XYZ file of C-alpha atoms in Angstrom:
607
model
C 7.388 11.205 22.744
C 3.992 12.990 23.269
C 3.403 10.752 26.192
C 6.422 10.653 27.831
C 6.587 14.337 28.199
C 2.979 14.273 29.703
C 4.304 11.634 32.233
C 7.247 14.080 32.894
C 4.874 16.781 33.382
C 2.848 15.323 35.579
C 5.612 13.793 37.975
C 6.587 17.702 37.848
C 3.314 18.823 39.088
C 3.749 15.938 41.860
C 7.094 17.107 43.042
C 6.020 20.678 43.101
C 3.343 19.551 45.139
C 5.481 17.873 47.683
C 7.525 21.416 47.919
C 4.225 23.655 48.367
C 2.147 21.314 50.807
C 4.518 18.696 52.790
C 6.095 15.883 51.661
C 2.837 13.190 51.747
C 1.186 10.730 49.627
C -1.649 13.106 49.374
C 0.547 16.185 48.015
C 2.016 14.389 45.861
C -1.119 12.913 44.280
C -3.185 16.245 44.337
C 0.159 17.448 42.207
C -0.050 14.320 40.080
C -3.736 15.164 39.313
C -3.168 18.884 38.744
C -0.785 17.711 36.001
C -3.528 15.627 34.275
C -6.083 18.277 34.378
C -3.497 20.624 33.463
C -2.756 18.182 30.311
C -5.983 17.526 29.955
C -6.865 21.170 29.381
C -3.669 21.986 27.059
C -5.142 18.639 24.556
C -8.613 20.024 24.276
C -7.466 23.586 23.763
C -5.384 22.461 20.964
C -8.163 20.412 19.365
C -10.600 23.510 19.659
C -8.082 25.278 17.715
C -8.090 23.118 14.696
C -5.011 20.795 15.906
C -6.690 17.237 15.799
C -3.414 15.114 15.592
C -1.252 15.095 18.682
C -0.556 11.796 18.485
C 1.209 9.891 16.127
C 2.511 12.649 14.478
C 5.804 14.362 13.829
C 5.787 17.625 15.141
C 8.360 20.234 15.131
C 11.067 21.024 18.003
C 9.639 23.935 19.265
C 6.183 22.046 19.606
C 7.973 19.378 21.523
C 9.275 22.221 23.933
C 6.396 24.657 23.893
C 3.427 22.252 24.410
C 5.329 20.691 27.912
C 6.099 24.457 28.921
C 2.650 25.671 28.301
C 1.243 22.315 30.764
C 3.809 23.393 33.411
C 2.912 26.962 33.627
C -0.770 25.954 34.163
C 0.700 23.342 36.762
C 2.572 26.238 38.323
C -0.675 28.499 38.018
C -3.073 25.739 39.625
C -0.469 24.755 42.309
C -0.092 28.103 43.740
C -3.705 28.884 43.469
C -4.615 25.817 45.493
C -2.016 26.984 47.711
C -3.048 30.270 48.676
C -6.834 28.442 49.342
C -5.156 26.749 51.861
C -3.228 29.103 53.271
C -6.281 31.059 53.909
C -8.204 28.576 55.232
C -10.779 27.931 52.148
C -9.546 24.603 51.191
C -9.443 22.243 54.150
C -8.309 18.873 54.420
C -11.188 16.507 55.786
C -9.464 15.016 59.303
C -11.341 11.994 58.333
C -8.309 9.425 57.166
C -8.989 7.846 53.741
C -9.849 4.137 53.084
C -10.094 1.822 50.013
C -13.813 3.046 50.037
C -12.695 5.853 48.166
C -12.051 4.029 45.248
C -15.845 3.578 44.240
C -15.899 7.145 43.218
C -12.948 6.998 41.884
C -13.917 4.069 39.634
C -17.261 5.817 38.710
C -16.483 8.991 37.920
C -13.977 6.657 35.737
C -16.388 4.850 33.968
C -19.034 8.083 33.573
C -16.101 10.619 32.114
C -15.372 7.499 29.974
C -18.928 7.323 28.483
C -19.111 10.844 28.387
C -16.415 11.342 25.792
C -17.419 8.317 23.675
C -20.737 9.595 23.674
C -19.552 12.817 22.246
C -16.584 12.426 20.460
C -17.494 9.285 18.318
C -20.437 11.110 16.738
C -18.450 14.490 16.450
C -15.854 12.311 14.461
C -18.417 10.854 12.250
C -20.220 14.054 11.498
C -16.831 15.654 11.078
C -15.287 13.169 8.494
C -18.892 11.831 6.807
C -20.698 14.648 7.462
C -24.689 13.708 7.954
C -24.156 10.097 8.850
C -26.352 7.328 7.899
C -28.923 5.782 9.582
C -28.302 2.098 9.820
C -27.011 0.768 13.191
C -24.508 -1.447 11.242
C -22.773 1.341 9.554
C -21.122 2.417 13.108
C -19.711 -0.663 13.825
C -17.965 -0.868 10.329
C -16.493 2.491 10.459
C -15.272 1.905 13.832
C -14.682 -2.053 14.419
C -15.481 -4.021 11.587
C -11.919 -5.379 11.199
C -8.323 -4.215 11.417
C -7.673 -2.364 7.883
C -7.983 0.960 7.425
C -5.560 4.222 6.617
C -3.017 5.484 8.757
C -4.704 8.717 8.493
C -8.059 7.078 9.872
C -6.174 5.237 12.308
C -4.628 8.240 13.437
C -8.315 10.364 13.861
C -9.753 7.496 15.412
C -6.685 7.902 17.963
C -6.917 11.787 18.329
C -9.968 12.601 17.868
C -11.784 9.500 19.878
C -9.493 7.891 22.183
C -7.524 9.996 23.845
C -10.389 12.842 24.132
C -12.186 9.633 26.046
C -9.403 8.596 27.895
C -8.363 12.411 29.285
C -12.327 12.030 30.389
C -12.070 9.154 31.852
C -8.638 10.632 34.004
C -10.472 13.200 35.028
C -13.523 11.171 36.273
C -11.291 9.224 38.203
C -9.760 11.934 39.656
C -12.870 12.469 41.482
C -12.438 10.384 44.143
C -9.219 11.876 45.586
C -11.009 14.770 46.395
C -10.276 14.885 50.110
C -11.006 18.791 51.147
C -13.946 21.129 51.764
C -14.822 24.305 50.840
C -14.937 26.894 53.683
C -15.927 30.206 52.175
C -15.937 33.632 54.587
C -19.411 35.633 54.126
C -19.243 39.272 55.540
C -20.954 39.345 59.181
C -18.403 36.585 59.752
C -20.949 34.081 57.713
C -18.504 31.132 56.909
C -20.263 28.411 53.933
C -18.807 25.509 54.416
C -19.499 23.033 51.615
C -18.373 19.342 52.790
C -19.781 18.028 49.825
C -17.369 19.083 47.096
C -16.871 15.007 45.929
C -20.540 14.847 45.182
C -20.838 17.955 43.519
C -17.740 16.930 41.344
C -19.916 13.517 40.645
C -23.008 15.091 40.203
C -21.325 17.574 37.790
C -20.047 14.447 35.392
C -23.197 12.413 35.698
C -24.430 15.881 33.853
C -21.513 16.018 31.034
C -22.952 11.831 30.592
C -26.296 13.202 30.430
C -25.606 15.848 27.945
C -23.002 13.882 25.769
C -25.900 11.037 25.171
C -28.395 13.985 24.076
C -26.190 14.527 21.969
C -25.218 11.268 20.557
C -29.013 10.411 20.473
C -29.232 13.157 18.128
C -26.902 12.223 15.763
C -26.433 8.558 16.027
C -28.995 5.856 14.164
C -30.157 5.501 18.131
C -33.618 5.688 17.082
C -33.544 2.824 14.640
C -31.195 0.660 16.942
C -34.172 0.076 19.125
C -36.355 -0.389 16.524
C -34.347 -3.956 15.789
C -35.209 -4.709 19.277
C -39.294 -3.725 19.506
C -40.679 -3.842 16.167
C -40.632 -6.043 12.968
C -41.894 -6.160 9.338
C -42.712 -8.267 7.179
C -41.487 -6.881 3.756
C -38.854 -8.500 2.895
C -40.638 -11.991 3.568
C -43.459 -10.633 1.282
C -40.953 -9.226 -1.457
C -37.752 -11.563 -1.152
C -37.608 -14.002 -4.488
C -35.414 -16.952 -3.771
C -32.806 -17.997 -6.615
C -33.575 -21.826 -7.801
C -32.630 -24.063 -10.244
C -35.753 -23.627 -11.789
C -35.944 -19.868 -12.004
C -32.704 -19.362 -12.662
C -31.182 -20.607 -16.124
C -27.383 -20.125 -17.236
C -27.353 -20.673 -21.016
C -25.389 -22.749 -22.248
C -22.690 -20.797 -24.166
C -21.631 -18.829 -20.274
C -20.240 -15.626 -20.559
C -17.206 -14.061 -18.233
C -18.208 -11.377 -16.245
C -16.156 -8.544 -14.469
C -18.325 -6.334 -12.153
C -15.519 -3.247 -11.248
C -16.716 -1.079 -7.808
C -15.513 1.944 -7.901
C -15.405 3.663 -5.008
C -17.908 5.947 -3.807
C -18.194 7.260 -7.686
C -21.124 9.370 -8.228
C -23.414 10.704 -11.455
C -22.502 14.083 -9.322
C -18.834 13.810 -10.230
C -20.405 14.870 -13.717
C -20.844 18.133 -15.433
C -24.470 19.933 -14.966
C -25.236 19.323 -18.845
C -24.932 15.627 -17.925
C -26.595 15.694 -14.959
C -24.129 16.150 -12.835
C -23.268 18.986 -10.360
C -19.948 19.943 -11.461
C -19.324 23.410 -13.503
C -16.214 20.481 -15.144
C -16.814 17.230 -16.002
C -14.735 15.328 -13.462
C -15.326 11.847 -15.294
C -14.825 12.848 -19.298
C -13.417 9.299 -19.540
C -16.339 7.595 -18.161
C -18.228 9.499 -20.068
C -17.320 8.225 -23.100
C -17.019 4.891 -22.522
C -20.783 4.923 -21.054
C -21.779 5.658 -24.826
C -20.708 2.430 -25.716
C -22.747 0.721 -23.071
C -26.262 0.773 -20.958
C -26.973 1.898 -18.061
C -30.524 3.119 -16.102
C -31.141 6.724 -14.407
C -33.590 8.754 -12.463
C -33.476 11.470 -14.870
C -33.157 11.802 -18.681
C -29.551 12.743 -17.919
C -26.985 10.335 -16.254
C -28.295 8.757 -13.141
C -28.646 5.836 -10.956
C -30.303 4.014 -7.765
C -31.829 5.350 -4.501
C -29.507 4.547 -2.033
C -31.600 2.837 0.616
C -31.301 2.503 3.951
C -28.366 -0.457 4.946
C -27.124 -0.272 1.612
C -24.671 2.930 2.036
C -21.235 1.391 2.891
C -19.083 -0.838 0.443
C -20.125 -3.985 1.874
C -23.632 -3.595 1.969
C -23.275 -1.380 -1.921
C -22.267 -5.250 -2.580
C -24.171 -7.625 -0.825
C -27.117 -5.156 -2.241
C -25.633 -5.802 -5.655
C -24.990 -9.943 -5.703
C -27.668 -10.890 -3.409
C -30.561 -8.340 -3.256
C -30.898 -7.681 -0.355
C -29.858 -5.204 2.452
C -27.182 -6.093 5.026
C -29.013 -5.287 7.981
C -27.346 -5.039 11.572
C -28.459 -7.789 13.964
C -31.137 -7.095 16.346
C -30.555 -10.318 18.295
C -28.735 -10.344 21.375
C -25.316 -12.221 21.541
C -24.033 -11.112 17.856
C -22.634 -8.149 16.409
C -21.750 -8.223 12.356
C -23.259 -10.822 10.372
C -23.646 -11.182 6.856
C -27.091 -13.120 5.271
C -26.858 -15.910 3.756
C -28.467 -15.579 0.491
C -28.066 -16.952 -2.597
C -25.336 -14.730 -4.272
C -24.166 -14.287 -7.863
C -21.195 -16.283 -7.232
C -23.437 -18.813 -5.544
C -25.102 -18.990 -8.768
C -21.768 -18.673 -11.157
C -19.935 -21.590 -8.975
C -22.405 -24.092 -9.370
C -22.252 -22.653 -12.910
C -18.743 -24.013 -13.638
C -16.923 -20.291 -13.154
C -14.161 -20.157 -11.730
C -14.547 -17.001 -9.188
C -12.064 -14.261 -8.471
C -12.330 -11.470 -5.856
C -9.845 -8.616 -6.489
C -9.612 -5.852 -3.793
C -6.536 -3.063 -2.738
C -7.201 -3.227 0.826
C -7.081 -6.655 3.211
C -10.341 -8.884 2.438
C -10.475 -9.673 6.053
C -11.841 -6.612 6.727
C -15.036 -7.150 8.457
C -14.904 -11.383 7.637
C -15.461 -9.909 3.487
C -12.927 -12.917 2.659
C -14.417 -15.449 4.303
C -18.258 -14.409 3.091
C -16.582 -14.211 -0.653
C -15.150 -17.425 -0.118
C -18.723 -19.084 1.445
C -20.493 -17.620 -1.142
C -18.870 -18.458 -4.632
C -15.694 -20.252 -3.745
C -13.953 -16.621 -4.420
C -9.946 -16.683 -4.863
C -8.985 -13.903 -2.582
C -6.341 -11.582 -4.091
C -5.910 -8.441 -1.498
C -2.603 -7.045 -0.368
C -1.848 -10.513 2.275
C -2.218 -12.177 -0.807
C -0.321 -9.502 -2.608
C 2.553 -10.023 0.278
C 2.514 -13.398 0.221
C 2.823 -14.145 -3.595
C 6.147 -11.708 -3.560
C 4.442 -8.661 -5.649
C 4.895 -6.322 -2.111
C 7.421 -6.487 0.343
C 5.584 -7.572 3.797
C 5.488 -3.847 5.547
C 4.558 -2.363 1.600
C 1.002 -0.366 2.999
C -0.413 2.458 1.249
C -3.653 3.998 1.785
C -5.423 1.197 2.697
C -3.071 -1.497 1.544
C -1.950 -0.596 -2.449
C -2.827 1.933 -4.577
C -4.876 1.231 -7.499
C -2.352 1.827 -9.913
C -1.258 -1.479 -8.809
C -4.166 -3.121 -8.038
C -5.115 -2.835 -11.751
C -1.714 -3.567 -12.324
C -2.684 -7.121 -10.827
C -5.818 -7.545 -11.900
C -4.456 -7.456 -15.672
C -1.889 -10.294 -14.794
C -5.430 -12.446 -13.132
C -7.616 -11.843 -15.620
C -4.628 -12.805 -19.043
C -4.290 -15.884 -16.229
C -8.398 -16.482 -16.190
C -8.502 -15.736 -19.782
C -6.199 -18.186 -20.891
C -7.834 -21.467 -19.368
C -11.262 -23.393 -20.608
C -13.767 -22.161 -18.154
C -15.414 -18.511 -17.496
C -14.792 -16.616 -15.817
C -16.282 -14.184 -13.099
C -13.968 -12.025 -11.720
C -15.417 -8.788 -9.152
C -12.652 -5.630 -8.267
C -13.175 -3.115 -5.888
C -10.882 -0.015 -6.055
C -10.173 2.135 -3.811
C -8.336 5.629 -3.906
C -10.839 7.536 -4.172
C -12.493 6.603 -0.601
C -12.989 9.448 1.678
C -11.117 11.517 2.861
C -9.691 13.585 0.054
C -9.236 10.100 -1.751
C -5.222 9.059 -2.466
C -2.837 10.923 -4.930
C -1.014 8.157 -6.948
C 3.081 9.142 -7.447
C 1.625 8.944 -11.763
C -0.677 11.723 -11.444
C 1.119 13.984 -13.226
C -1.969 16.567 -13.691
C -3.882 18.508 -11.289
C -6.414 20.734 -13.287
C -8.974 21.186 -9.995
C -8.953 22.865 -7.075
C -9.426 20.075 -4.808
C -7.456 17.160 -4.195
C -10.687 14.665 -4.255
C -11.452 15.989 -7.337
C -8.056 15.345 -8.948
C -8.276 12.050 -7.609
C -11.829 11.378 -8.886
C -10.766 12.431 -12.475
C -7.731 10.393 -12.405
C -8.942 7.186 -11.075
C -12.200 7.030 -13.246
C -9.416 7.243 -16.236
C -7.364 4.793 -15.346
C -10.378 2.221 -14.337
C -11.429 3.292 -18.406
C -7.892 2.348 -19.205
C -8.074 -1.273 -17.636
C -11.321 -1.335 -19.210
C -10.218 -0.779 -22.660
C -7.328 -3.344 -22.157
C -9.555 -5.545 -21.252
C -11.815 -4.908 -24.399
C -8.413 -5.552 -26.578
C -8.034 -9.383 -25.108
C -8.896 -11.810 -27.033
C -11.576 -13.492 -25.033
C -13.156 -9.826 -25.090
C -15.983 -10.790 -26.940
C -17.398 -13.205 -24.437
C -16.985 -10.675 -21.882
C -19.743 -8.871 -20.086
C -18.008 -5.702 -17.811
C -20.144 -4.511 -14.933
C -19.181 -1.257 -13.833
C -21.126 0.593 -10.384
C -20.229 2.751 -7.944
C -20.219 0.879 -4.236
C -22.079 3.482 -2.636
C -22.408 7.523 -2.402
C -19.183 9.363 -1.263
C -18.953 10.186 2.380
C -16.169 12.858 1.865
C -18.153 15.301 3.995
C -15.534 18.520 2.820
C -15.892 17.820 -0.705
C -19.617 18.202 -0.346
C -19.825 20.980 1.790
C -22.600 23.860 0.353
C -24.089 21.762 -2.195
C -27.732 21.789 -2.815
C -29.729 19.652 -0.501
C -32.418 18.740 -3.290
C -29.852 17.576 -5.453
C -29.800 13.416 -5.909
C -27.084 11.834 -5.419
C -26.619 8.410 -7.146
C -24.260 6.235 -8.265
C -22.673 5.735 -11.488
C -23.953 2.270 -13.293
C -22.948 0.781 -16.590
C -23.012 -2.622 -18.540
C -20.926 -3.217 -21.128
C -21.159 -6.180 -24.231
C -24.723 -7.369 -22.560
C -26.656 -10.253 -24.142
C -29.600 -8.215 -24.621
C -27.791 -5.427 -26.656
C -28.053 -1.376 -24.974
C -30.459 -0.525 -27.655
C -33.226 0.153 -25.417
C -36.114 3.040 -25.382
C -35.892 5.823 -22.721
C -38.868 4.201 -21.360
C -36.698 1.729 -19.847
C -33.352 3.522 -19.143
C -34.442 6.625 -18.584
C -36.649 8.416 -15.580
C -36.434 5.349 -13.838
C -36.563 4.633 -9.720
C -34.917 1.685 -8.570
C -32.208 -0.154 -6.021
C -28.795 -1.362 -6.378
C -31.000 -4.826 -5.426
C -32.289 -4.535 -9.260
C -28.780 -4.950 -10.614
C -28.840 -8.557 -9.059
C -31.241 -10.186 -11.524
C -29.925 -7.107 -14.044
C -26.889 -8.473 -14.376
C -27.143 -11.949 -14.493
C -29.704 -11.351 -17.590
C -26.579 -8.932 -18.945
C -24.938 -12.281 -18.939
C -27.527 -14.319 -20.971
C -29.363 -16.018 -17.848
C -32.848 -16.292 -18.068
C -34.266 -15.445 -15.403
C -38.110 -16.545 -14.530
C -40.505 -13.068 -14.393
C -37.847 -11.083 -14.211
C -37.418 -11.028 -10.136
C -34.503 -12.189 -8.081
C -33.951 -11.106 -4.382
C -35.607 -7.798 -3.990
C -34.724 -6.736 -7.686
C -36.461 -6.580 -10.726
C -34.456 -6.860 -14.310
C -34.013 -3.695 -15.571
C -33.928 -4.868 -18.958
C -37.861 -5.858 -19.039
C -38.774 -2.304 -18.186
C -40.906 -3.678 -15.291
C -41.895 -1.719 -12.573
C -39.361 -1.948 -9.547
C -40.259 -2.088 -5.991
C -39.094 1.366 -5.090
C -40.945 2.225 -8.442
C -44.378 0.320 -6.449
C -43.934 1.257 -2.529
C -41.287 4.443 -2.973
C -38.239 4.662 -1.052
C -39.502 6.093 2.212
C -41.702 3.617 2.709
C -38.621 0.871 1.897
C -36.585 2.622 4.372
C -39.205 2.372 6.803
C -39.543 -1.548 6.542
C -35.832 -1.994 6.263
C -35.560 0.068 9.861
C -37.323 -2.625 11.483
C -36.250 -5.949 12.360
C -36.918 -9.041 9.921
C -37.392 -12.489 11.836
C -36.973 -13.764 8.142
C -33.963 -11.901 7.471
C -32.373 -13.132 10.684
C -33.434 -16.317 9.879
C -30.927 -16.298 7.003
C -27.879 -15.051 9.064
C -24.127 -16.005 8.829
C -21.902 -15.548 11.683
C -19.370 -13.307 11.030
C -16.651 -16.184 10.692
C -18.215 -18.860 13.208
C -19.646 -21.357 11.069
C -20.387 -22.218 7.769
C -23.704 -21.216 5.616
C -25.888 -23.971 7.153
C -28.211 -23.746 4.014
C -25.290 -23.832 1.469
C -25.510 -27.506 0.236
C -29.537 -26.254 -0.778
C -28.604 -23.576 -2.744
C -28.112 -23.220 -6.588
């Protein structure tokens, strides 16, 4: 509707045109391109004002005849003005006739006004929905490509606040090269400038706005460490990596099930300040609790969790971090865009183990080639909402958030795991969630309480609930006993308005917990407590939680946190970690994947 109305407005312009300067090609597209500046301008006025979604939205009738009548009055405004310039002699039409030459400006002030506004506007979204955005190459291309699943709200920014704003840019650019007239300006003492360069001034002009708009995305965007792929390379995680074997790696012979539950972007934060969170309310009382009954590691001698390293802050890498220890780092090679490693995995491990494998996730696996790695790495049934659609729980156009809400999602994960639980073989079985993802997370139709001010934080408090709840059914089964439950948060929220004003030298972390571990969680503070590691210690972590035994205690990057032996963040620091993981690994990309192209050519090797 939006978009027809623009087209109406500009054939308007076009007509008027024809009325005020001659009926001509050329007045009728100088009208045509006063309607697209004049749209142009009435877009970016509205988003400066706070009004981000102009397309794809319902708006109101008096928007839908308001916003065209505001476009033609500046039509009528710029038409008139143009007019009187050429009445008077100011504007004047070059008497050289125009040729398909003057489509190379046209097509690069095109392609510059294009680059412009992605330059500008992609980082302005990020900053604006994430709020200081991370610095790994690969997390831009997830956020923006990786796949086709995402909200309609997201879907609908990305549109808005990306897109078009490019696109009107891009118009505008083109429009460029249908400049046909000088500038003849009268001086006193009968002085006339004439400037018969107005095109190239136009050009020269937009080349500045590209200039400007890739300052600015330099700024902001991981830029910096981009290049770095391409010029320099380390060493570390050659030096650090330990590679799963048969011989370092021992299942026992009683195996255990194991559930590892992500919750998204779930935070120590989302605590109370006397638990060492930030919170004036405990937003996770639930969690709390249950974390009593269990073990889990901190940075302080309150609740607490991992540095979040660098290519380990999105809900792929949180995992891939988790199962394989290692970072997901973005290619530096030329030719390929998002690949995942090929290390030995967890479910690598748990396949060859005799476990039958389960991935359980609310959005569409395919995201990003996530099935496809799952299923590579661990045989993984894939249960997301296709699989949801196809096995007759949702209708076919059922999509909600980013494909079901939990409620549901637990809802199937019960019926799975009573499924699992019933046959002769463990199980491992791995559920991400997913309502509380940024931004302002999703209010489930059973919320029936609201006791905070913010909508993320009534989502936070009843999500971490109901993930106890599935919890606690699960600790009622009857194979409950010979049940290990993982429970981490993917990564740190990037809800940038929920975090607004808080204190810059508070750490955030993720929440971590493991319940019914081999070892017992009767351990000294020593061990749990004051502690810096990675989410690559929970690989070896929790395959010991399991009963593995795993040789000196290192797997991947991580050290069992059980042994109380010093991690490698605990030996190097973080910074320096960062550093290393900035820079490209030939040994790393030696152990790629394509994203769906092939299968792991070392798989047959492994474990």
């Amino acid at each position: 509707m939006i978009v027809a109305l623009q087209l109406l407005t500009c054939l308007a312009a076009g007509v008027g045109a024809l009325y005020l300067f001659g009926i001509s090609a050329g007045s009728f597209i100088r009208g045509t391109l006063v309607g697209v500046t004049a749209n142009a301008l009435a877009f970016f006025a509205l988003i400066l004002t706070g009004r981000t979604t102009i397309y794809g939205a319902p708006h109101s009738p008096k928007f839908y005849v308001g916003y065209p009548a505001i476009i033609l009055g500046l039509c009528v405004v710029a038409l008139l003005f143009l007019k009187v310039l050429a009445s008077r002699g100011i504007l004047v039409k070059k008497s050289k006739p125009w040729n398909w030459r003057g489509l190379f400006p046209t097509f690069i002030g095109a392609i510059v006004g294009l680059l412009a506004g992605l330059f500008f506007f992609i980082p302005k979204w990020l900053e604006d929905s994430v709020g200081e955005i991370p610095q790994d190459p690969n997390f831009i291309f997830i956020l923006t490509a990786a796949g086709d699943a995402s909200t309609d709200a997201q879907d609908l920014a990305l549109l808005n606040e990306i897109v078009v704003p490019a696109i009107f840019l891009a118009l505008l650019g083109a429009s460029i090269g249908f400049i046909r007239s000088d500038l003849h300006i009268k001086m006193p003492a009968a002085r006339t400038w004439r400037i018969t360069h107005v095109r190239g001034v136009a050009l020269v002009s937009i080349v500045a706005l590209l200039a400007g708009s890739f300052a600015y995305s330099y700024a902001r965007l991981p830029m910096k460490e981009a290049a770095q792929l391409f010029f320099t390379t380390s060493s570390y995680l050659e030096d650090n990596y330990v590679a799963p074997t048969a011989d370092n790696v021992k299942l026992p012979a009683h195996k255990r099930n194991l559930v590892h539950i992500y919750m998204e972007s779930v935070e120590n934060s989302y605590y109370s300040k006397d638990l060492g969170g930030y919170m004036d309310q405990n937003l996770m009382p639930e969690l709390a609790a249950l974390s009593e009954t269990g073990i889990s590691w901190s940075n302080t001698d309150k609740f607490g969790g991992p540095d979040q390293l660098y290519a380990t802050g999105h809900s792929v890498a949180g995992m891939i971090a988790m199962q394989a220890g290692v970072p997901m780092l973005a290619s530096g090679t030329a030719g390929s865009d998002f690949s995942y490693p090929d290390f030995t995995t967890i479910g690598d491990i748990l396949k060859k183990g005799g476990y039958n494998t389960t991935f359980m996730q609310a959005s569409t696996a395919s995201w990003g080639g996530l099935d496809r790695y799952y299923q590579r790495h661990g045989g993984f049934d894939i249960h997301d909402r296709a699989r949801f659609v196809a096995d007759g729980k949702i209708e076919h156009d059922y999509f909600v958030w980013w494909g079901v809400e939990d409620d549901k999602l637990y809802e199937y994960t019960k019926e799975e795991l009573a499924r699992l639980g019933s046959q002769d073989k463990p199980f491992y079985m791995i559920v991400e969630n997913g309502d509380t993802h940024f931004p302002d997370g999703y209010v489930s139709e059973n919320m029936t309480e609201a006791p905070f001010a913010s909508q993320y934080a009534n989502v936070i408090h009843y999500s971490q609930a109901e993930t106890v709840k599935l919890i606690r059914w699960i600790q009622e089964q009857p194979w409950a006993s010979n049940t290990t439950i993982v429970v981490t948060g993917d990564h740190r929220s990037m809800d940038k308005k929920f975090f607004e004003g808080w204190d810059k030298n508070y750490h955030r972390t993720i929440v971590n917990l493991i319940l019914n571990p081999v070892p017992g969680t009767d351990f000294p503070d020593s061990v749990t407590k004051n502690r810096e590691f990675s989410a690559f210690d929970m690989f070896p972590t929790i395959l010991t939680a399991i009963g593995a035994e795993v040789k000196d205690d290192r797997l991947g990057l991580g050290v069992n946190m059980f042994s109380g032996k010093q991690t490698l963040v605990e030996r190097d620091g973080a910074e320096l970690m960062n550093e290393e993981f900035a820079k490209r690994s030939p040994f790393y990309d030696s152990h790629r994947e394509t994203r769906a192209g092939r299968a792991d050519r070392e798989q047959d090797e492994k474990l």
